[in-house]
Tab-separated table of C-alpha atoms in Angstrom:
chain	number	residue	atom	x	y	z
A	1	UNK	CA	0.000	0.000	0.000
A	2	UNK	CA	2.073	2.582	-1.391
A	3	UNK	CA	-0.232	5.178	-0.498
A	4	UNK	CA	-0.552	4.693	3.293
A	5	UNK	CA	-2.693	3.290	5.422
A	6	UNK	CA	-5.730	5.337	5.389
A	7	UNK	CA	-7.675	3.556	8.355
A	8	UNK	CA	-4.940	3.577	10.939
A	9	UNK	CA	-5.355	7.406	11.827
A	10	UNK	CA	-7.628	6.095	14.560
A	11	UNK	CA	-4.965	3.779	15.687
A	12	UNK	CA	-6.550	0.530	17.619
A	13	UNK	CA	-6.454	1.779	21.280
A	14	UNK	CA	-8.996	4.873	22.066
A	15	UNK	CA	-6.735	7.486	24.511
A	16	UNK	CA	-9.420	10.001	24.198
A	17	UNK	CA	-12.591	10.347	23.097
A	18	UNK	CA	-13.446	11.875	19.475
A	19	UNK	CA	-16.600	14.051	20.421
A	20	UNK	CA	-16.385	16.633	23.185
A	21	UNK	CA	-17.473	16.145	26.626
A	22	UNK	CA	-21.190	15.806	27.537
A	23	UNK	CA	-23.787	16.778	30.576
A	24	UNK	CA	-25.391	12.989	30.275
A	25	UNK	CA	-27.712	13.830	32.248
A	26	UNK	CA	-29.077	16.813	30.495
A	27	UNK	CA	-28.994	14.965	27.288
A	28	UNK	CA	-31.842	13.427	25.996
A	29	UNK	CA	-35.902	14.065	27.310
A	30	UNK	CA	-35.646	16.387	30.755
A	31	UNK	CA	-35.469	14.357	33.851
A	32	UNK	CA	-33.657	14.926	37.034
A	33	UNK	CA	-32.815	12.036	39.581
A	34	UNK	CA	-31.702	12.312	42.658
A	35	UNK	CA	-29.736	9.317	42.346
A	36	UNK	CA	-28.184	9.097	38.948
A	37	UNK	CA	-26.624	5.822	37.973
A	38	UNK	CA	-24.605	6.203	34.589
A	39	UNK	CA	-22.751	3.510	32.083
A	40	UNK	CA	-20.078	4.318	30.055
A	41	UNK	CA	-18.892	2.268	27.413
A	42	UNK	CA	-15.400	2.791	25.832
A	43	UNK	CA	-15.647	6.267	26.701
A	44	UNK	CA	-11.765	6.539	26.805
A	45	UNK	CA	-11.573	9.452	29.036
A	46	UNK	CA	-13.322	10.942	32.261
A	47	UNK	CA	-14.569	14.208	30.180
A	48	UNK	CA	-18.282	13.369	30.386
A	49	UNK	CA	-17.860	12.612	34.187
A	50	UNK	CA	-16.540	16.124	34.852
A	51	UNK	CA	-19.005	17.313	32.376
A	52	UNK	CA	-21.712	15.568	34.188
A	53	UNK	CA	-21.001	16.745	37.402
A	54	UNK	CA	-20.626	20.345	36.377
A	55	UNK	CA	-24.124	19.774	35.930
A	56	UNK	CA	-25.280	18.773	39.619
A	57	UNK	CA	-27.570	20.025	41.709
A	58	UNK	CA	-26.156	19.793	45.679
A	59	UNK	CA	-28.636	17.682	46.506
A	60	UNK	CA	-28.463	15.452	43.759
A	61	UNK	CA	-25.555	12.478	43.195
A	62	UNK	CA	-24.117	10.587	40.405
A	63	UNK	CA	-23.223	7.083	40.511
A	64	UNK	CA	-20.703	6.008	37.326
A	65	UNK	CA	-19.940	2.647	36.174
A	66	UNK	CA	-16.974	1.984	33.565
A	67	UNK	CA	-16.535	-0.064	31.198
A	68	UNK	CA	-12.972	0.093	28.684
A	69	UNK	CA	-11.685	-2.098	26.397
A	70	UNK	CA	-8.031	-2.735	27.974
A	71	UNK	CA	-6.925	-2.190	30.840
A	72	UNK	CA	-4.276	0.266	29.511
A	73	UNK	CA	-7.402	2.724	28.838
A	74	UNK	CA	-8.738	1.998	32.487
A	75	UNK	CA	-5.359	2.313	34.015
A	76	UNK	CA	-4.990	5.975	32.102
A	77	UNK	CA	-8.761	6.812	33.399
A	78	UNK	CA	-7.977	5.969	37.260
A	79	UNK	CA	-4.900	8.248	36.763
A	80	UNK	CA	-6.580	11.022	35.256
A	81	UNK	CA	-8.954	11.032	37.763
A	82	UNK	CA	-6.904	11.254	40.356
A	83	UNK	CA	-5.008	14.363	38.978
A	84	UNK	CA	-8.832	16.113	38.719
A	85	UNK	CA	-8.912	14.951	42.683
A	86	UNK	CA	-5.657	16.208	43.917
A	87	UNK	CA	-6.173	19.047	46.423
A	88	UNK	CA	-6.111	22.833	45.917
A	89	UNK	CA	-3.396	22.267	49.033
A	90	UNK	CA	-1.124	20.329	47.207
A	91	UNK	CA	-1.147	21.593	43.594
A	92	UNK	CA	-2.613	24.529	42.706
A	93	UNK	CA	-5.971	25.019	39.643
A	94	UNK	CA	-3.669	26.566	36.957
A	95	UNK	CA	-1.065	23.267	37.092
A	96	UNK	CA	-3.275	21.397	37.644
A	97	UNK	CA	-4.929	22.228	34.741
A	98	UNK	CA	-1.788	22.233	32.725
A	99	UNK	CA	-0.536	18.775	34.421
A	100	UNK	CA	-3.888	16.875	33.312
A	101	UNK	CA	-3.963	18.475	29.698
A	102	UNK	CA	-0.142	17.677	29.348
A	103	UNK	CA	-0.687	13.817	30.663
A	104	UNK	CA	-4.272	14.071	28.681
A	105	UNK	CA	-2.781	14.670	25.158
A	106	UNK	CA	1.085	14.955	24.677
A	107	UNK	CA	3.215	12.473	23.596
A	108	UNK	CA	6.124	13.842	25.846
A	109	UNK	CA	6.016	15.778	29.375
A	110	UNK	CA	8.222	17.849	31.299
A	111	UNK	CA	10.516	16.525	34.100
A	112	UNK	CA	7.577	17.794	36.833
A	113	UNK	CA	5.114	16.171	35.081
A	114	UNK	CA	7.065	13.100	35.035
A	115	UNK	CA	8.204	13.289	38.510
A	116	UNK	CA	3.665	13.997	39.800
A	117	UNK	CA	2.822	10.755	37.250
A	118	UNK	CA	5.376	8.335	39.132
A	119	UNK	CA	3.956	9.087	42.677
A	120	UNK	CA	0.558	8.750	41.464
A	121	UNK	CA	1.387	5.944	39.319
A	122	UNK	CA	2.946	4.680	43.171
A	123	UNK	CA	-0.142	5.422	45.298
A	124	UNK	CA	-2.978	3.894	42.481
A	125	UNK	CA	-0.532	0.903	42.131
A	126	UNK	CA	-0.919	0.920	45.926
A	127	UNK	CA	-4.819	1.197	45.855
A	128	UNK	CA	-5.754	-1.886	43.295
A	129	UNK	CA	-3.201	-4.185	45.411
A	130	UNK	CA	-4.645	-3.549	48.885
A	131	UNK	CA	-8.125	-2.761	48.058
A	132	UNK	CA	-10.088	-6.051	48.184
A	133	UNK	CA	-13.769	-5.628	48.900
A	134	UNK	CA	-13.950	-1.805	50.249
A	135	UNK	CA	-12.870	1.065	47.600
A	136	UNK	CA	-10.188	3.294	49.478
A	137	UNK	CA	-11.594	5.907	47.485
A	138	UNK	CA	-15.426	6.102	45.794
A	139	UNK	CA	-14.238	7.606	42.734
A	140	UNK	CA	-11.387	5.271	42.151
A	141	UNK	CA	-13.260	2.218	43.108
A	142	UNK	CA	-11.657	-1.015	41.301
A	143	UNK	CA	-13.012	-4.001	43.913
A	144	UNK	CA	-15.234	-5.235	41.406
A	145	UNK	CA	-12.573	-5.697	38.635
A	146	UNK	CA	-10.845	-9.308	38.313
A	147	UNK	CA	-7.570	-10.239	40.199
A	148	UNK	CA	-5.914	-10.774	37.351
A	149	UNK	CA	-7.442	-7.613	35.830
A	150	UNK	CA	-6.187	-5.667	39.090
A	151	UNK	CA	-3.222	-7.165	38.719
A	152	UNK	CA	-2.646	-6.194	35.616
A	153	UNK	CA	-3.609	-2.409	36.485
A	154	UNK	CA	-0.561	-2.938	38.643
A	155	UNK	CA	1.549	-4.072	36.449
A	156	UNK	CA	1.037	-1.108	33.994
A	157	UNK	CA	1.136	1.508	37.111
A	158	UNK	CA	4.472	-0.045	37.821
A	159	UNK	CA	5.572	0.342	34.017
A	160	UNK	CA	5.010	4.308	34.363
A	161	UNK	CA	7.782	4.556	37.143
A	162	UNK	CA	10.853	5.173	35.768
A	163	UNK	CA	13.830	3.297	36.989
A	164	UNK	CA	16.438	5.102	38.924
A	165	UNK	CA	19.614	5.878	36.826
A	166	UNK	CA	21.880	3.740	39.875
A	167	UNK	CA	19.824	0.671	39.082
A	168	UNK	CA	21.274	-1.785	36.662
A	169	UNK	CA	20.480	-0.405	33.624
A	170	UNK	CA	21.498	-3.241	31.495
A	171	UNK	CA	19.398	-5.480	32.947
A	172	UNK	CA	16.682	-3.248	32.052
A	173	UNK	CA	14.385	-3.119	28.784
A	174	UNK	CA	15.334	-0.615	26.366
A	175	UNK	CA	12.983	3.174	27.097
A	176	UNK	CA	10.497	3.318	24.125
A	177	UNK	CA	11.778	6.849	22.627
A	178	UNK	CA	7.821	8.595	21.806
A	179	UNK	CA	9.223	10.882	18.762
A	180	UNK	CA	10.441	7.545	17.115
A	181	UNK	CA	7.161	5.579	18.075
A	182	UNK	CA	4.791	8.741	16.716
A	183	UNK	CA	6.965	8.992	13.630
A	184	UNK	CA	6.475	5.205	12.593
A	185	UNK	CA	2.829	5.604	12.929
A	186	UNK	CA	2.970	8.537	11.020
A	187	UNK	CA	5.213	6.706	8.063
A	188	UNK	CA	2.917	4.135	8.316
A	189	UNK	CA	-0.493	6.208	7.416
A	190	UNK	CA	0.730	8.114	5.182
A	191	UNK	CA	3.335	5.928	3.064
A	192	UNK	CA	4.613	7.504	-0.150
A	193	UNK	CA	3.179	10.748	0.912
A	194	UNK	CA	5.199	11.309	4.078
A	195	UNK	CA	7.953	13.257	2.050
A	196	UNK	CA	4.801	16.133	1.717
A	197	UNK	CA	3.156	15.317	5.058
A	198	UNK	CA	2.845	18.901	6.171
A	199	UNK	CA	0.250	19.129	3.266
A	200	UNK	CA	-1.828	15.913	4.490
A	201	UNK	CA	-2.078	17.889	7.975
A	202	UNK	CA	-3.200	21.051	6.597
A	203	UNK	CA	-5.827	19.533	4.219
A	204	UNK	CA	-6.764	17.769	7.370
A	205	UNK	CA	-6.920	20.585	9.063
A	206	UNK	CA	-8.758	22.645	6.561
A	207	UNK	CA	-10.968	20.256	4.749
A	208	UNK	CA	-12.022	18.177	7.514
A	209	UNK	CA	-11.530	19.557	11.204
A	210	UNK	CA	-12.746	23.180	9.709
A	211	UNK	CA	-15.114	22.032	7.590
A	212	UNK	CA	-16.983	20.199	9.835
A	213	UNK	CA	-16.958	23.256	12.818
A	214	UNK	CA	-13.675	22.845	14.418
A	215	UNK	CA	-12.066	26.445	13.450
A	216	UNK	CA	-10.999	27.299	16.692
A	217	UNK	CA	-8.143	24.229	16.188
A	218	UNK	CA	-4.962	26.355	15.600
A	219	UNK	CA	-2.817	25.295	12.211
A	220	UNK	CA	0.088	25.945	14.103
A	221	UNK	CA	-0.927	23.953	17.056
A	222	UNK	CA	-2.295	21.134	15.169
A	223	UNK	CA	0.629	20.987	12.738
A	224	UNK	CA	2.990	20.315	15.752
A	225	UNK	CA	0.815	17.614	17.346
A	226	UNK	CA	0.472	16.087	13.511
A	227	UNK	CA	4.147	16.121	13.896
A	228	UNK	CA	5.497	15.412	17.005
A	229	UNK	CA	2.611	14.363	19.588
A	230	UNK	CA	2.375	17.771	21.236
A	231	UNK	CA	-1.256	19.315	21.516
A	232	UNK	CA	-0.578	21.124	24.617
A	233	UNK	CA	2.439	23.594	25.525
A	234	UNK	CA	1.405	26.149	27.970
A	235	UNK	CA	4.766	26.563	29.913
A	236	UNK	CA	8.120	27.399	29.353
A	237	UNK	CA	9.948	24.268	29.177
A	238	UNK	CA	11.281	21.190	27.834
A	239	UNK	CA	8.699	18.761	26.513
A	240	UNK	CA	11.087	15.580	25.646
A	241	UNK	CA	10.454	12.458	28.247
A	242	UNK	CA	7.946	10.199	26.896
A	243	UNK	CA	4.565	9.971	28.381
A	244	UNK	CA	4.366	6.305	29.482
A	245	UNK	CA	-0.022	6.225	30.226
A	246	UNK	CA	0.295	6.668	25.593
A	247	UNK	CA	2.420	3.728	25.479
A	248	UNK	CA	0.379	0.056	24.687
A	249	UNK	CA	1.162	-3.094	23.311
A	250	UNK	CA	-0.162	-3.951	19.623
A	251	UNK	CA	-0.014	-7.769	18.225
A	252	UNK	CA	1.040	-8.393	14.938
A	253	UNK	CA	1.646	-11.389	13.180
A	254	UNK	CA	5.229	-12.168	11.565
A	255	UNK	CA	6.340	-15.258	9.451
A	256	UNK	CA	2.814	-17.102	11.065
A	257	UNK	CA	4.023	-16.339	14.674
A	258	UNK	CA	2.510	-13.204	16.972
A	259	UNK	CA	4.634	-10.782	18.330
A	260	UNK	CA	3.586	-7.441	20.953
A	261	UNK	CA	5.031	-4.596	19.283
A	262	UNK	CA	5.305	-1.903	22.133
A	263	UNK	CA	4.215	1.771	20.989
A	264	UNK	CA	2.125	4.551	20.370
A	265	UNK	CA	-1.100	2.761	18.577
A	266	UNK	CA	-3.613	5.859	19.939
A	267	UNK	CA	-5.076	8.630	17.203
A	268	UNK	CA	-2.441	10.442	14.937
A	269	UNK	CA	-5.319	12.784	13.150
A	270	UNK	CA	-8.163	13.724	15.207
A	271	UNK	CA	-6.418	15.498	17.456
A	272	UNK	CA	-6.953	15.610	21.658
A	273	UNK	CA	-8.554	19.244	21.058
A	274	UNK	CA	-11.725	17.204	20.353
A	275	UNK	CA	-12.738	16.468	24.121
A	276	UNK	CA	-12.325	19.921	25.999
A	277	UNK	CA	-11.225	22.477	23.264
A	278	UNK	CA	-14.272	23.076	20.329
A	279	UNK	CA	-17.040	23.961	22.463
A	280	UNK	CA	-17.773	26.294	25.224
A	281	UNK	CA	-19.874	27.831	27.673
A	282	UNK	CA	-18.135	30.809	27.618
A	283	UNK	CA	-19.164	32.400	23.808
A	284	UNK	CA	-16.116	35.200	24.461
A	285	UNK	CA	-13.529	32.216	23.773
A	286	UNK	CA	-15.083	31.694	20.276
A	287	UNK	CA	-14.245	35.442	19.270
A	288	UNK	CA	-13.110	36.381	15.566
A	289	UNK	CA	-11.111	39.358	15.134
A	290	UNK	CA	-10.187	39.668	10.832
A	291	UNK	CA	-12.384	36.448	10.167
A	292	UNK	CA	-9.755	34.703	12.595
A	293	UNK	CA	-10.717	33.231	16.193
A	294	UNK	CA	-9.122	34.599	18.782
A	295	UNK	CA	-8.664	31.982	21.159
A	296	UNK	CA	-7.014	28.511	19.844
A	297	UNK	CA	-8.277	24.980	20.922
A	298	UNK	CA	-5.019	24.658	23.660
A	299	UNK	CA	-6.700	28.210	25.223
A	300	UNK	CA	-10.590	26.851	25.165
A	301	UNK	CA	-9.546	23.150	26.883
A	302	UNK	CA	-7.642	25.019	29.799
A	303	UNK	CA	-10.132	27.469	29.876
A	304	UNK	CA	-12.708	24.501	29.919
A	305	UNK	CA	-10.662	21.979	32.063
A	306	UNK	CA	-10.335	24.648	34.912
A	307	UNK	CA	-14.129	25.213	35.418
A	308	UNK	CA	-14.833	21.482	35.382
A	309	UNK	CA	-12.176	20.830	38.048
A	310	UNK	CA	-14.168	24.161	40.041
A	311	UNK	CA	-16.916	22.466	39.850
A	312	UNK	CA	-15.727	19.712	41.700
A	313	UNK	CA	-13.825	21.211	43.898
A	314	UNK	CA	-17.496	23.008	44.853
A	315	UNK	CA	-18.572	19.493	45.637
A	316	UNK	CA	-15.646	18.183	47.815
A	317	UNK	CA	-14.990	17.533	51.088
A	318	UNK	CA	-12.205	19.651	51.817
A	319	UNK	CA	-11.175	24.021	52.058
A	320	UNK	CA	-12.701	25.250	48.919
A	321	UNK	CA	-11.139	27.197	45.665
A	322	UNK	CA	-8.696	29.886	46.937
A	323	UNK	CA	-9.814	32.793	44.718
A	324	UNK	CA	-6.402	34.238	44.059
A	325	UNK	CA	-5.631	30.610	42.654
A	326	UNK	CA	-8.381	31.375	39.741
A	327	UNK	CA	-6.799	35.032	39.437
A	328	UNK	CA	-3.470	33.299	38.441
A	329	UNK	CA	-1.519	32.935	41.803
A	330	UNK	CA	-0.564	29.678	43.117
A	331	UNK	CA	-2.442	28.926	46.698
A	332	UNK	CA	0.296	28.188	49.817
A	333	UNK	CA	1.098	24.611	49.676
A	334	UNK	CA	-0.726	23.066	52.822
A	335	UNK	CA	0.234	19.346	51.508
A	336	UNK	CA	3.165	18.819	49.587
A	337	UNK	CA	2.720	17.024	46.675
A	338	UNK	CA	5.355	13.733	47.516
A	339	UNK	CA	3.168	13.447	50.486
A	340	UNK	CA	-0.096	12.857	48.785
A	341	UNK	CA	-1.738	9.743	49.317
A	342	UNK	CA	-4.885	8.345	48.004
A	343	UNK	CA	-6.762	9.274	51.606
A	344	UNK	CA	-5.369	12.895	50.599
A	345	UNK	CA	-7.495	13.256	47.527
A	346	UNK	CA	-10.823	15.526	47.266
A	347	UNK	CA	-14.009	13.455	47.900
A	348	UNK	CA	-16.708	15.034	46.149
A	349	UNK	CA	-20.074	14.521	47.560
A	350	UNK	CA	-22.505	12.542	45.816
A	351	UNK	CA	-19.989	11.176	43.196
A	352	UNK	CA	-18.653	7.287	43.012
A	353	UNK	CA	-16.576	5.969	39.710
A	354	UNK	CA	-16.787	2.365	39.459
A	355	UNK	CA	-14.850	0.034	37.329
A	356	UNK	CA	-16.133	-2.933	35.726
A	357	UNK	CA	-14.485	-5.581	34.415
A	358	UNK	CA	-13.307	-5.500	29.963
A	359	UNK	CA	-15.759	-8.126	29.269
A	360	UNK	CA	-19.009	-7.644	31.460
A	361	UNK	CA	-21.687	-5.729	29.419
A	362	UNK	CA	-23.371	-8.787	28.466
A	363	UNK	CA	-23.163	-10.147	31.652
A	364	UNK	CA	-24.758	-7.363	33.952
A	365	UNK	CA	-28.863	-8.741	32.356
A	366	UNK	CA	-28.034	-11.890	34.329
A	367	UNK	CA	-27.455	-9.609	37.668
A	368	UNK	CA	-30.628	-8.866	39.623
A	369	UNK	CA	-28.702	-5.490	40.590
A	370	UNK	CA	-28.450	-3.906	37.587
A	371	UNK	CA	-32.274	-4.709	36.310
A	372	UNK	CA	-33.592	-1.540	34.643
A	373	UNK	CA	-30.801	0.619	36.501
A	374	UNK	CA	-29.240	2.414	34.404
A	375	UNK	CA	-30.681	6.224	33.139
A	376	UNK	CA	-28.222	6.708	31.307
A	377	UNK	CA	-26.107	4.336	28.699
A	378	UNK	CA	-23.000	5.930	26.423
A	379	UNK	CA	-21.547	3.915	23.859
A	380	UNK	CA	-18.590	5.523	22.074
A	381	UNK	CA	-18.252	5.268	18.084
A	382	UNK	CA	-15.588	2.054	18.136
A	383	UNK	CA	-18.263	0.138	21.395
A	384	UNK	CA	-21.557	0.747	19.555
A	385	UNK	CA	-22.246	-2.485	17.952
A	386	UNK	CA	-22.391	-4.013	21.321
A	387	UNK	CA	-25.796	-2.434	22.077
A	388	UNK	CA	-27.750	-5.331	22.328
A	389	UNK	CA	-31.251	-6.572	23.247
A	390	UNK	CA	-30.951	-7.597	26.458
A	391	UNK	CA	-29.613	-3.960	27.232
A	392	UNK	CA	-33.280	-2.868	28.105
A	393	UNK	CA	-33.014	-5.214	31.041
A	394	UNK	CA	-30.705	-2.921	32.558
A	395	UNK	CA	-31.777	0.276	31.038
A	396	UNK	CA	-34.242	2.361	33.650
A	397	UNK	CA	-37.984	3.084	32.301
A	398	UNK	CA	-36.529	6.631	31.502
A	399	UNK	CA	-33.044	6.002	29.882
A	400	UNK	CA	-31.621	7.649	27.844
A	401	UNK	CA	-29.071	6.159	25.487
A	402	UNK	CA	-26.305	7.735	24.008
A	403	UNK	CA	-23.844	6.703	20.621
A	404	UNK	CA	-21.076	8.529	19.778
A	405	UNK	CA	-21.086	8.806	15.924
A	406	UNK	CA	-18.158	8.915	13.554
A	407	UNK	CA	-18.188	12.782	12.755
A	408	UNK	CA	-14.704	13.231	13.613
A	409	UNK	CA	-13.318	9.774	12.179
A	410	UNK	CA	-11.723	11.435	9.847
A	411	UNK	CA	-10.434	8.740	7.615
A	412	UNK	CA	-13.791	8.112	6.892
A	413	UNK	CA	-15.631	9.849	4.123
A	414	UNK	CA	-19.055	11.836	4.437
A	415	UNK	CA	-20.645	9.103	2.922
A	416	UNK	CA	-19.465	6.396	5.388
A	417	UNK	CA	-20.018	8.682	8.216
A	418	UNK	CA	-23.798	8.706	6.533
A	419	UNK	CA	-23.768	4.928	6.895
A	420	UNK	CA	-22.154	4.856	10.023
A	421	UNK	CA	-24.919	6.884	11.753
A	422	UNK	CA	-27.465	4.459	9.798
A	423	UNK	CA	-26.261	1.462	11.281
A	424	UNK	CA	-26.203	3.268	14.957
A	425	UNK	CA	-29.724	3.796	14.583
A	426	UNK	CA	-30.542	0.119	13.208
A	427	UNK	CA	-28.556	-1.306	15.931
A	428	UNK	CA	-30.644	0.698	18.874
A	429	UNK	CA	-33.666	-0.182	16.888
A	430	UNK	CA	-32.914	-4.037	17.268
A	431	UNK	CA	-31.808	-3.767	20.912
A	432	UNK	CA	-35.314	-1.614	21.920
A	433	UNK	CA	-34.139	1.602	21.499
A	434	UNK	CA	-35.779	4.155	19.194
A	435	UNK	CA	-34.765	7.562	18.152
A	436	UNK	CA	-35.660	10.498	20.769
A	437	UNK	CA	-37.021	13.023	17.984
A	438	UNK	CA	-38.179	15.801	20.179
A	439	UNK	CA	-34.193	16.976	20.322
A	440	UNK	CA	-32.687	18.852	18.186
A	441	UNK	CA	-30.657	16.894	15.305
A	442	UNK	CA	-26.910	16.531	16.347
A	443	UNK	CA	-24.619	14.716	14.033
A	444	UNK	CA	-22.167	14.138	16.683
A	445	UNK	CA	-24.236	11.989	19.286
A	446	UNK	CA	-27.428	10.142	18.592
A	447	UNK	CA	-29.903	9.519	21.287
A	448	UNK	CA	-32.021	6.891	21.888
A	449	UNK	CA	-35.017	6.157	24.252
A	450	UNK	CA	-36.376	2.553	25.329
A	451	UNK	CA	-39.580	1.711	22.247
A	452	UNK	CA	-43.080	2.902	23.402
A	453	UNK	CA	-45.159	-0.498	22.281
């Protein structure tokens, strides 16, 4: 295939979602619970959670249940989460923004970034070892997760720790070098037409992201993540050590035997921006000033991050936002940050995380717990053909079912992105689900209500 490998933009692990992040709950007919029990399929990321809870009434709480496709993805999700849960006291809003954007969507990290990632990488590994039947924290809980599947959570947590430089370094495996990984992949997709790659980004850019709404994605921004990995710089500094929570194995077979190939195997066109940085709240961010927007997709995700991670700091059990934090100064540091445990983190009230194990969807039906209790049910674009019929067992009365469609697959064409959304609606057809029409159309997420007979 001289010409690349069109359908391996997408890559075959999902790092982060390719729609931005949703208020499940106020998707789909009006309803408000009191007691909100979500499922998330292949979501990738924790943006709808944030999202969701933005949304919250005090009184009101939000159970989430989780279920990924590797344990790679869940291992990157519990760490994520915990950087949204570390304490104004021990890292302040504006790097904590920057840490979780930087670990969210670059390829390499700064020294500091490295140096926060191996003590939580230390304290999750920690939590899934010792924590047997009671979560130590509700938002990280992983007791209902396998043994071996905790102990492979371990096992990757472990990987993310660098080894000291005194160890024996020979007896060590040889460091997986991102900018060599990210270039391979890129080689790989675009094959004889690598030598003019910076004009496959820009008519990517231009004649896909644009076209279909994404203006506020910066050329300049997106050519250097097209390039080297790197969606978000928002500090002086050296981006250069390779972010080990991007890093998965792939299988491949060679001469009739199968080999794991360790690398990058996430998105490579898409782009990160997609999850915090195209839409907003806040209409100033989407200024134009000479037919240009203002504000780029890096300024709209901090911008967009830092709310989120207000809003659940408004919900925690611990001293609230300091407000010269949000005006740009860093807050006293009450905790320092090596001595943050697990037990340290926020505990927002009303909100649990739950992690369910790679292959139970089909088996929740058979659980008397989960009869009709779910109001809400996401499937993302690559988990949607595993809505079946036996999904309105656990779907509540009033759920609402959500698909992630393939608008910003962008190695598909408008037609298959037409047939795409086709089959989504077929499939929720078949399992019970009919279209909710009294929305407005949206060709990013279709939604789905159980059939009226």
């Amino acid at each position: 295939m001289s010409g690349g490998r069109a359908a391996e933009g997408a890559g075959c692990v999902t790092w982060w979602g390719l729609s931005p992040a949703l208020d499940l709950l106020a998707t789909g007919p009006a309803r408000r619970e009191e007691e909100a029990n979500v499922l998330l399929v292949g979501s990738a990321d924790p943006r709808h959670i944030l999202k969701t809870v933005g949304g919250l009434r005090n009184e009101e709480s939000l159970h989430v249940w989780v279920i990924e496709s590797s344990m790679e993805v869940v291992a990157r999700q519990l760490l994520l989460l915990y950087l949204a849960l570390m304490p104004q006291e021990s890292m302040g809003l504006n790097e904590k923004t920057e840490v979780y954007l930087e670990v969210f969507g670059n390829g390499e990290i700064r020294s500091q970034t490295e140096e926060i990632l191996r003590r939580a990488a230390s304290q999750l590994s920690l939590c899934v070892t010792e924590t047997m039947e009671t979560a130590t924290h509700p938002c990280l809980n992983t007791t209902l997760l396998k043994f071996k599947e905790r102990d492979e959570l371990a096992r990757i947590f472990k990987s993310w720790i660098p080894p000291q430089s005194s160890s024996s370094s020979s007896e060590r495996s040889v460091p997986i070098v991102m900018s060599k990984a990210w270039d391979y992949r890129v080689r790989q997709h675009l094959g004889t037409r690598y030598d003019s790659k910076k004009g496959c980004f820009d008519w990517d850019l231009t004649m896909k992201l644009q076209d279909k709404g994404c203006g506020v994605i910066n050329k300049q921004q997106y050519m250097k993540w097209r390039e080297r990995g790197l969606a978000f710089e928002m500090r002086e500094g050296v981006y250069q050590i390779t972010n080990p929570t991007l890093l998965s194995s792939r299988v491949f077979r060679q001469r009739g035997n199968k080999v794991a190939v360790r690398g990058y195997w996430g998105d490579i066109v898409s782009s990160p921006y997609l999850s915090f940085g195209i839409e907003t709240d806040d209409k100033s961010l989407l200024k134009r000033q000479n037919a240009q927007h203002t504000k780029t997709a890096q300024d709209i995700s901090f911008a967009n991050v830092q709310a989120l991670f207000q809003s659940l700091s408004s919900r925690r059990g611990c001293p609230s936002t300091s407000q010269s934090d949000t005006e740009g100064q860093e807050p006293s540091t009450e905790i320092d940050q090596k001595s943050v445990t697990i037990n340290d983190l926020m505990r927002p009230s009303g909100l649990s995380v739950t992690f369910l194990p790679l292959d139970s969807l089909h088996k929740l039906p058979e659980k008397n717990k989960y009869s009709h209790f779910f109001n809400t049910i996401y499937l993302s674009t690559s988990c949607a053909h595993q809505l079946g019929p036996t999904m309105t067992q656990i779907a509540a009365p009033d759920a609402v079912v959500v698909m992630e469609l393939a608008k910003y697959v962008l190695d598909l064409n408008k037609d298959q992105e037409a047939e795409f959304a086709k089959k989504v609606a077929s499939i929720a057809l078949e399992a019970g689900f009919e279209p909710w029409r009294e929305g407005k159309s949206d060709d990013v997420h279709a939604v789905f209500i159980p059939k009226t007979n």
